[in-house]
């Protein structure tokens, strides 16, 4: 029986972008918001597909099949865009920074990854693709007023969109949940086609 791994495919984020995100997280922390759990900047990534708990052999096969697809996908130039909340209305669950730029390339790659995943028995993502980097999550037990304040906090952040970065590869990552948040480890790096 194959060991299982909690895994996802994502674009890893460069250090200068993580620095911007860390500054936003520090601002959120300084607001004294209750019920908010910020993401550690070193763990931030742009998810293309969350696999969930799968057999290590399935994750390896996915990486092997996605590698050639990634190699023919043009490496996109991306940029930090506007701040946002999931869901778009109602009680806030996730605060994030949008990713703009050449996202059509990522969307095309994501659709092809979905097809490979489906062939391997993985369910398709039911939601549309909103390229984003998570800043914080609202804790499950947060009150409606805490959720409302979390949503309002985004409007008070000092932030200038536009920081640019290149997505030169996709990574197969493992995620181990712990009391301090998830710990991510790269299992495979799948380079994108250089411009």
mmCIF file of C-alpha atoms in Angstrom, residues 53-152:
data_model
loop_
_atom_site.group_PDB
_atom_site.id
_atom_site.type_symbol
_atom_site.label_atom_id
_atom_site.label_comp_id
_atom_site.label_asym_id
_atom_site.label_seq_id
_atom_site.Cartn_x
_atom_site.Cartn_y
_atom_site.Cartn_z
ATOM 1 C CA UNK A 53 -4.516 13.381 0.580
ATOM 2 C CA UNK A 54 -3.411 11.098 -2.219
ATOM 3 C CA UNK A 55 -1.109 8.134 -2.607
ATOM 4 C CA UNK A 56 2.512 9.163 -3.068
ATOM 5 C CA UNK A 57 2.470 7.138 -6.300
ATOM 6 C CA UNK A 58 -0.443 9.248 -7.632
ATOM 7 C CA UNK A 59 1.412 12.469 -6.782
ATOM 8 C CA UNK A 60 4.538 11.163 -8.550
ATOM 9 C CA UNK A 61 2.535 10.150 -11.649
ATOM 10 C CA UNK A 62 0.858 13.570 -11.733
ATOM 11 C CA UNK A 63 4.268 15.301 -11.589
ATOM 12 C CA UNK A 64 5.609 13.016 -14.341
ATOM 13 C CA UNK A 65 2.670 13.828 -16.627
ATOM 14 C CA UNK A 66 2.546 17.546 -15.832
ATOM 15 C CA UNK A 67 6.311 18.028 -16.347
ATOM 16 C CA UNK A 68 6.157 17.960 -20.180
ATOM 17 C CA UNK A 69 3.014 20.139 -20.156
ATOM 18 C CA UNK A 70 4.795 22.710 -17.972
ATOM 19 C CA UNK A 71 7.835 22.609 -20.272
ATOM 20 C CA UNK A 72 5.709 23.761 -23.222
ATOM 21 C CA UNK A 73 3.804 26.411 -21.211
ATOM 22 C CA UNK A 74 5.288 29.915 -21.557
ATOM 23 C CA UNK A 75 6.596 31.253 -18.226
ATOM 24 C CA UNK A 76 4.244 34.134 -17.394
ATOM 25 C CA UNK A 77 5.156 37.559 -16.056
ATOM 26 C CA UNK A 78 2.895 38.183 -13.048
ATOM 27 C CA UNK A 79 2.213 41.080 -10.687
ATOM 28 C CA UNK A 80 0.534 41.679 -7.368
ATOM 29 C CA UNK A 81 -2.960 43.080 -7.929
ATOM 30 C CA UNK A 82 -5.832 44.217 -5.702
ATOM 31 C CA UNK A 83 -6.720 42.884 -2.273
ATOM 32 C CA UNK A 84 -9.740 40.615 -1.921
ATOM 33 C CA UNK A 85 -11.837 38.394 0.307
ATOM 34 C CA UNK A 86 -13.409 34.954 -0.088
ATOM 35 C CA UNK A 87 -16.319 34.764 -0.311
ATOM 36 C CA UNK A 88 -16.907 38.020 -2.214
ATOM 37 C CA UNK A 89 -19.854 38.864 0.048
ATOM 38 C CA UNK A 90 -21.080 37.632 3.394
ATOM 39 C CA UNK A 91 -18.912 36.405 6.271
ATOM 40 C CA UNK A 92 -15.199 36.643 5.431
ATOM 41 C CA UNK A 93 -13.182 33.417 5.415
ATOM 42 C CA UNK A 94 -9.960 34.280 3.547
ATOM 43 C CA UNK A 95 -8.089 37.580 2.972
ATOM 44 C CA UNK A 96 -5.841 37.624 -0.074
ATOM 45 C CA UNK A 97 -3.769 39.563 -2.617
ATOM 46 C CA UNK A 98 -4.795 39.025 -6.222
ATOM 47 C CA UNK A 99 -2.308 38.064 -8.919
ATOM 48 C CA UNK A 100 -2.542 39.721 -12.327
ATOM 49 C CA UNK A 101 -0.414 39.882 -15.444
ATOM 50 C CA UNK A 102 -0.117 36.979 -17.871
ATOM 51 C CA UNK A 103 -2.558 34.759 -15.988
ATOM 52 C CA UNK A 104 -4.019 33.232 -19.182
ATOM 53 C CA UNK A 105 -0.910 31.061 -19.398
ATOM 54 C CA UNK A 106 -1.530 29.808 -15.848
ATOM 55 C CA UNK A 107 -5.213 29.206 -16.550
ATOM 56 C CA UNK A 108 -4.327 27.124 -19.611
ATOM 57 C CA UNK A 109 -1.833 25.122 -17.565
ATOM 58 C CA UNK A 110 -4.357 24.687 -14.742
ATOM 59 C CA UNK A 111 -6.983 23.302 -17.146
ATOM 60 C CA UNK A 112 -4.495 20.802 -18.544
ATOM 61 C CA UNK A 113 -3.471 19.811 -14.993
ATOM 62 C CA UNK A 114 -7.163 19.249 -14.168
ATOM 63 C CA UNK A 115 -7.456 16.904 -17.161
ATOM 64 C CA UNK A 116 -4.379 14.923 -16.051
ATOM 65 C CA UNK A 117 -5.693 14.794 -12.498
ATOM 66 C CA UNK A 118 -9.080 13.536 -13.654
ATOM 67 C CA UNK A 119 -7.355 10.770 -15.639
ATOM 68 C CA UNK A 120 -5.608 9.754 -12.394
ATOM 69 C CA UNK A 121 -8.900 9.714 -10.475
ATOM 70 C CA UNK A 122 -8.652 13.149 -8.825
ATOM 71 C CA UNK A 123 -11.828 15.256 -8.710
ATOM 72 C CA UNK A 124 -11.994 18.466 -10.746
ATOM 73 C CA UNK A 125 -12.015 21.772 -8.891
ATOM 74 C CA UNK A 126 -15.593 23.007 -8.728
ATOM 75 C CA UNK A 127 -14.741 26.712 -8.426
ATOM 76 C CA UNK A 128 -13.380 29.087 -11.028
ATOM 77 C CA UNK A 129 -9.715 30.067 -10.983
ATOM 78 C CA UNK A 130 -8.961 33.265 -9.058
ATOM 79 C CA UNK A 131 -5.143 33.654 -8.968
ATOM 80 C CA UNK A 132 -4.331 34.861 -5.451
ATOM 81 C CA UNK A 133 -1.921 34.667 -2.526
ATOM 82 C CA UNK A 134 -3.530 34.063 0.865
ATOM 83 C CA UNK A 135 -2.678 36.559 3.609
ATOM 84 C CA UNK A 136 -4.893 35.294 6.430
ATOM 85 C CA UNK A 137 -7.773 32.987 7.250
ATOM 86 C CA UNK A 138 -10.617 33.765 9.606
ATOM 87 C CA UNK A 139 -10.821 31.109 12.316
ATOM 88 C CA UNK A 140 -13.850 28.807 12.235
ATOM 89 C CA UNK A 141 -15.203 30.045 15.567
ATOM 90 C CA UNK A 142 -14.948 33.763 14.698
ATOM 91 C CA UNK A 143 -18.041 35.848 15.357
ATOM 92 C CA UNK A 144 -19.898 37.675 12.596
ATOM 93 C CA UNK A 145 -18.529 41.013 13.881
ATOM 94 C CA UNK A 146 -14.953 39.625 13.782
ATOM 95 C CA UNK A 147 -15.553 38.460 10.215
ATOM 96 C CA UNK A 148 -16.943 41.871 9.269
ATOM 97 C CA UNK A 149 -13.919 43.653 10.826
ATOM 98 C CA UNK A 150 -11.556 41.312 8.946
ATOM 99 C CA UNK A 151 -13.240 42.285 5.669
ATOM 100 C CA UNK A 152 -13.069 46.002 6.567
#
